[in-house]
């Protein structure tokens, strides 16, 4: 089966039991953990900093962690998140003054680079820097909160990015974030995404093993459909 990666967003986990909750979704078959950082400036909400990331690493969370920075400014916190154990550091181009400099800084600290595009942010931001990215994150909601509805305009955007990547024979990961659920994940995969951030769609379910198993089955359907 072609590779689809599940990235539960711990934004919807029970923060009082964060280590345990994170380990549970890993044991249920997740590929990476999505770690949402909000600063009450770039987005109107406040979440987790590097100390919490470090605590998760100390708790033996050892899958890749995708740190989604919804903060402005960006650069000053990159060293701290890298040292705390980030695998990917994903930032929004509007939140930094010098996009290329931020990319170089993330690489300098040994992390993979992701660029996050909001629903109304142009794909033109990919020009000139595409080959420097490891991951493109398309926001399918406006950033700031979990449990919002998936914006259908994302389907077209996913298609467009998938075409760009195919034209460059690129293996850059294409991640989608916001409103991804069991009910729409097959369509999202069919549109070109291969990394799926899921917050409330997993953590609000009473049985993580069961919901992750069902999500994998839906992805298998999408894969079968794409080869026919
Ligand atoms: C929203 C965050 C998302 C959020 C997704 O700003 O970037 O990662 O946790 O949550 P759901 O899956 O509930 O939409
Ligand atoms: Zn996110």
GROMACS .gro file of C-alpha atoms in nm, residues 8 10 17-27 30-35 52-66 84-87:
model
   38
    8UNK     CA    1  -0.280   1.268   1.567
   10UNK     CA    2  -0.253   1.616   2.071
   17UNK     CA    3  -0.253   1.295   3.101
   18UNK     CA    4  -0.059   1.407   2.795
   19UNK     CA    5   0.221   1.148   2.801
   20UNK     CA    6  -0.018   0.858   2.847
   21UNK     CA    7  -0.261   0.986   2.583
   22UNK     CA    8   0.022   1.034   2.333
   23UNK     CA    9   0.160   0.685   2.396
   24UNK     CA   10  -0.189   0.538   2.352
   25UNK     CA   11  -0.236   0.678   2.001
   26UNK     CA   12   0.113   0.561   1.908
   27UNK     CA   13   0.036   0.211   2.035
   30UNK     CA   14   0.001   0.636   1.456
   31UNK     CA   15   0.307   0.728   1.250
   32UNK     CA   16   0.390   1.067   1.395
   33UNK     CA   17   0.261   1.313   1.651
   34UNK     CA   18   0.138   1.659   1.554
   35UNK     CA   19   0.224   1.923   1.817
   52UNK     CA   20   0.617   2.028   2.708
   53UNK     CA   21   0.781   1.882   2.398
   54UNK     CA   22   1.089   1.797   2.603
   55UNK     CA   23   0.870   1.632   2.868
   56UNK     CA   24   0.712   1.410   2.602
   57UNK     CA   25   1.056   1.306   2.476
   58UNK     CA   26   1.159   1.233   2.836
   59UNK     CA   27   0.844   1.022   2.871
   60UNK     CA   28   0.988   0.810   2.586
   61UNK     CA   29   0.767   0.932   2.305
   62UNK     CA   30   0.999   0.833   2.025
   63UNK     CA   31   0.803   0.861   1.701
   64UNK     CA   32   0.873   1.166   1.479
   65UNK     CA   33   0.710   1.484   1.612
   66UNK     CA   34   0.576   1.742   1.373
   84UNK     CA   35   1.351   1.979   2.283
   85UNK     CA   36   1.315   1.704   2.023
   86UNK     CA   37   1.124   1.830   1.717
   87UNK     CA   38   1.160   1.620   1.403
   0.00000   0.00000   0.00000
